[in-house]
Amino acid sequence: MAVQVFWRVWKWIAQWRVWKWLTHLFTGKCELHRICLSKIPLEDRAWRLEQSLKNSKSPALRQVVEGGEDVEEAMSVIAREKKLDLGANVELARRLREGLVRVVGVTVLYEAVEGLRAHQYSQENEKHEKMLMELWSQLMPGEPLKARLSKQWQEIGFQGNNPATDFRSMGVLSVYCLLFFATRHRDQARSVLSHSHHPQHTYPFALVGIHLAGLLHSWLQRRILSRYLYTTTSQWPPTMEGFHEIFCYLFCRFDQFWLEKKPENVMAFPQVKKEFAEQIQAELSAKNITVRMRLQNTE
């Protein structure tokens, strides 16, 4: 079975490379050139441009997607690697730049998100502690926190008496995500928190938020979010605020998904998370993306 799958994949790759070679031979244009001048919507051109660069045999072209290049540098790299005269072909240059603004923009957003993930939460950092205290205040109004180290933190879904230990995997990224949810969409956040205390189908609110921040980070890194961003983003590059809005939407969707699944206990979380991720990814990979991952502002 494995051998059959291997040969099918190899045959498809071989046919695809032959098709690319023949098309290049008869049109005199490389794949990137053809994508840029194609009569398809900009979001589709950006996606195809990204995939072409990502799957290129040239390390220099792959680096355009992976990071380290701004738009103008990326254009120079592509022109050199593909022997394109962008000075003589103004329309090609314009459309290439148009697509690269989006491809590079997603990379810039990932680098910003990764920067927060890599920045570890510290109890010695006054800003970090202030954000954590604000998170409690927004989610638990009228209930003072009796001490910094307290079992009260478990009421909003942390594991023990010190939330700092739960932030290790996602750094301050998860703090920013949770606080954005609690402040920008306070009513929805409190509603989700109340659902997490369901007598039969409870789940740890904060820990789930940390996992969802990790899921979004992974999708951005693997370019799973690219087509969605190309389709829905009006101003480039996309912002951290937009990323946080996606997090808030995802949290509300997960809460609904969890309650519909009615798991017997919290030990079912890994499987439910897996099924949830598969459902959202299917929506993001649809030919026509209709989902809009944004909540209404409740402030």
XYZ file of C-alpha atoms in Angstrom:
299
model
C 0.000 0.000 0.000
C 2.773 2.423 0.985
C 4.662 1.629 -2.231
C 1.552 2.326 -4.325
C 1.034 5.670 -2.619
C 4.693 6.561 -3.177
C 4.511 5.811 -6.895
C 1.278 7.768 -7.285
C 2.815 10.801 -5.622
C 6.015 10.446 -7.642
C 4.007 10.127 -10.867
C 1.977 13.245 -10.036
C 5.114 15.248 -9.247
C 6.781 14.072 -12.455
C 3.743 14.996 -14.553
C 3.489 18.382 -12.831
C 7.158 19.175 -13.498
C 6.831 18.096 -17.144
C 3.758 20.314 -17.503
C 5.634 23.276 -16.033
C 8.574 22.671 -18.393
C 6.330 22.406 -21.463
C 4.382 25.514 -20.509
C 7.620 27.431 -20.015
C 8.907 26.144 -23.351
C 5.846 27.197 -25.361
C 5.052 30.501 -23.598
C 8.578 31.661 -22.878
C 7.435 32.644 -19.386
C 8.332 31.080 -16.058
C 5.611 30.065 -13.577
C 5.973 33.229 -11.484
C 5.641 35.363 -14.612
C 2.466 33.539 -15.641
C 0.944 33.808 -12.154
C 1.539 37.546 -11.960
C -0.098 38.214 -15.332
C -2.993 35.799 -14.841
C -6.552 37.171 -14.831
C -7.533 35.837 -11.431
C -8.419 37.766 -8.244
C -5.527 39.294 -6.335
C -6.011 37.006 -3.329
C -5.688 33.944 -5.582
C -2.638 35.368 -7.322
C -0.991 36.031 -3.958
C -1.742 32.457 -2.852
C -0.328 30.928 -6.050
C 2.692 33.206 -5.844
C 3.315 32.055 -2.269
C 2.998 28.382 -3.213
C 5.321 28.773 -6.194
C 7.982 30.455 -4.055
C 7.486 28.030 -1.163
C 7.936 24.973 -3.405
C 10.767 26.368 -5.480
C 14.018 24.443 -5.885
C 15.846 27.724 -5.303
C 16.733 28.399 -1.630
C 16.768 32.127 -2.413
C 13.153 32.019 -3.616
C 12.012 29.920 -0.661
C 13.623 32.472 1.638
C 11.218 35.132 0.332
C 8.392 33.216 2.070
C 10.386 32.070 5.071
C 11.498 35.590 6.007
C 14.470 37.907 5.845
C 13.433 39.889 2.766
C 11.375 43.051 2.412
C 9.248 43.575 -0.704
C 11.852 45.418 -2.754
C 14.599 42.950 -1.814
C 12.253 40.087 -2.663
C 11.585 41.577 -6.094
C 15.317 41.853 -6.743
C 15.847 38.231 -5.694
C 13.053 37.000 -7.967
C 14.241 39.103 -10.906
C 17.771 37.713 -10.510
C 16.764 34.079 -9.981
C 14.171 34.055 -12.786
C 16.015 36.445 -15.132
C 13.078 38.849 -15.299
C 13.554 42.357 -16.668
C 11.199 44.204 -14.333
C 12.434 47.580 -15.547
C 11.211 46.864 -19.061
C 7.947 45.239 -17.978
C 6.183 47.765 -15.775
C 2.923 45.789 -15.516
C 4.729 42.628 -14.457
C 6.641 44.581 -11.812
C 3.448 46.187 -10.509
C 1.578 42.918 -10.204
C 4.550 41.114 -8.687
C 4.900 43.839 -6.064
C 1.159 43.665 -5.403
C 1.401 39.954 -4.635
C 4.611 40.204 -2.647
C 3.164 42.868 -0.357
C 0.779 40.154 0.812
C 3.200 37.219 0.877
C 5.828 39.195 2.795
C 3.103 40.742 4.969
C 2.057 37.338 6.311
C 5.701 36.588 7.095
C 6.045 39.915 8.933
C 2.965 39.089 11.015
C 4.353 35.647 11.860
C 7.649 37.179 12.981
C 5.754 39.545 15.304
C 3.686 36.675 16.725
C 6.765 34.488 17.125
C 8.510 37.346 18.928
C 5.777 37.366 21.581
C 5.778 33.571 21.821
C 9.526 33.510 22.387
C 9.315 36.228 25.059
C 8.856 34.386 28.323
C 6.473 35.619 30.999
C 8.319 36.906 34.064
C 6.941 37.665 37.519
C 9.723 40.223 37.795
C 8.352 42.134 34.810
C 5.951 44.823 36.031
C 4.150 45.040 32.679
C 3.560 41.291 32.579
C 2.164 41.258 36.108
C -0.056 44.256 35.410
C -1.532 42.479 32.377
C -2.212 39.371 34.443
C -3.959 41.392 37.165
C -6.031 43.159 34.513
C -7.057 39.791 33.087
C -8.414 38.775 36.474
C -10.238 42.089 36.925
C -11.915 41.868 33.521
C -13.032 38.267 33.929
C -13.915 38.330 37.636
C -15.386 41.760 38.415
C -16.408 42.220 42.003
C -14.256 39.340 43.238
C -10.908 40.634 44.531
C -7.848 38.435 44.174
C -6.792 37.654 47.741
C -3.123 37.009 46.923
C -0.790 36.851 43.929
C -0.241 33.144 44.580
C -3.730 31.802 45.052
C -5.971 28.881 44.136
C -8.416 31.509 42.884
C -6.555 31.448 39.557
C -8.091 28.028 38.944
C -11.493 29.751 38.708
C -10.446 31.222 35.361
C -8.782 28.032 34.174
C -5.162 28.051 35.288
C -3.683 24.819 36.651
C -2.421 25.947 40.022
C -1.856 28.955 42.209
C 0.642 30.653 39.859
C -0.392 31.358 36.228
C 3.214 32.140 35.281
C 3.973 28.414 35.032
C 1.199 27.905 32.458
C 2.600 30.560 30.116
C 5.879 28.719 29.461
C 4.919 27.136 26.134
C 3.475 30.253 24.479
C 5.289 33.007 26.363
C 3.536 36.368 26.616
C 1.643 35.695 23.359
C -1.084 33.878 25.272
C -1.265 36.688 27.857
C -1.846 39.261 25.133
C -4.449 37.040 23.454
C -6.403 36.342 26.647
C -6.314 39.970 27.771
C -7.429 41.206 24.341
C -10.386 38.824 24.480
C -11.305 39.874 28.024
C -11.130 43.617 27.288
C -12.161 44.034 23.649
C -14.942 41.417 23.798
C -15.679 41.403 27.501
C -19.243 40.070 27.340
C -18.304 37.149 25.068
C -15.233 36.346 27.184
C -17.272 36.236 30.393
C -19.913 34.142 28.668
C -17.275 31.642 27.482
C -15.789 31.571 30.994
C -19.206 30.753 32.454
C -19.643 27.963 29.897
C -16.272 26.528 30.941
C -17.798 25.974 34.408
C -20.543 23.739 32.997
C -21.340 21.106 35.667
C -20.981 18.164 33.256
C -18.728 19.527 30.513
C -16.210 21.750 32.265
C -12.893 22.827 30.746
C -10.052 25.117 31.916
C -10.697 28.503 30.262
C -7.152 29.925 30.452
C -5.409 26.695 29.464
C -7.682 26.305 26.439
C -6.864 29.897 25.462
C -3.150 29.118 25.662
C -3.645 26.044 23.446
C -5.646 28.061 20.907
C -2.925 30.728 20.794
C -0.497 27.911 20.022
C -2.788 26.563 17.320
C -2.983 29.956 15.608
C 0.787 30.386 15.881
C 1.248 27.014 14.178
C -1.233 27.851 11.406
C 0.521 31.123 10.714
C 3.930 29.430 10.648
C 2.676 26.700 8.276
C 0.895 29.310 6.096
C -2.500 27.720 6.749
C -3.887 31.193 7.471
C -2.425 32.756 4.328
C -5.417 32.347 2.006
C -7.777 33.607 4.682
C -5.629 36.692 5.237
C -5.255 37.311 1.494
C -9.041 37.143 1.156
C -10.129 39.220 4.151
C -7.361 41.731 4.928
C -7.881 45.191 3.453
C -4.743 46.927 4.750
C -1.270 45.421 4.521
C 0.659 44.193 6.352
C -1.908 42.510 8.653
C -1.743 43.672 12.266
C -1.438 42.011 15.658
C -4.906 43.354 16.416
C -6.243 41.333 13.492
C -4.451 38.254 14.832
C -6.029 38.779 18.255
C -9.465 39.140 16.653
C -9.014 35.745 15.000
C -8.067 34.317 18.408
C -11.268 35.694 19.967
C -13.407 34.250 17.194
C -11.646 30.901 17.484
C -12.191 30.782 21.242
C -15.937 31.368 20.844
C -16.122 28.730 18.118
C -14.253 26.230 20.296
C -16.560 26.902 23.233
C -19.572 26.150 21.028
C -17.863 23.068 19.568
C -17.006 21.727 23.045
C -20.542 22.112 24.347
C -21.979 20.445 21.244
C -19.583 17.499 21.640
C -20.535 17.097 25.322
C -17.304 15.315 26.328
C -17.448 13.219 29.477
C -14.524 15.014 31.091
C -11.606 17.330 30.415
C -9.389 14.370 29.460
C -11.164 14.427 26.098
C -9.629 17.826 25.315
C -6.823 16.590 22.989
C -9.253 14.693 20.760
C -11.841 17.478 20.741
C -9.140 20.024 19.928
C -7.946 17.815 17.048
C -11.452 17.532 15.592
C -12.033 21.261 16.044
C -8.768 22.138 14.281
C -9.656 19.838 11.380
C -13.058 21.507 10.982
C -11.635 25.046 10.930
C -8.829 24.042 8.560
C -11.397 22.563 6.190
C -13.205 25.906 6.173
C -9.938 27.756 5.535
C -8.973 25.448 2.655
C -12.327 25.717 0.873
C -12.182 27.031 -2.687
C -14.348 29.990 -1.691
C -13.578 31.080 1.862
C -16.801 32.337 3.422
C -15.891 32.270 7.125
C -15.056 35.671 8.678
C -13.136 35.222 11.899
C -14.127 38.394 13.703
C -16.511 39.146 16.571
C -18.668 42.188 17.078
C -17.185 44.712 19.510
C -19.116 44.697 22.790
C -17.498 47.697 24.453
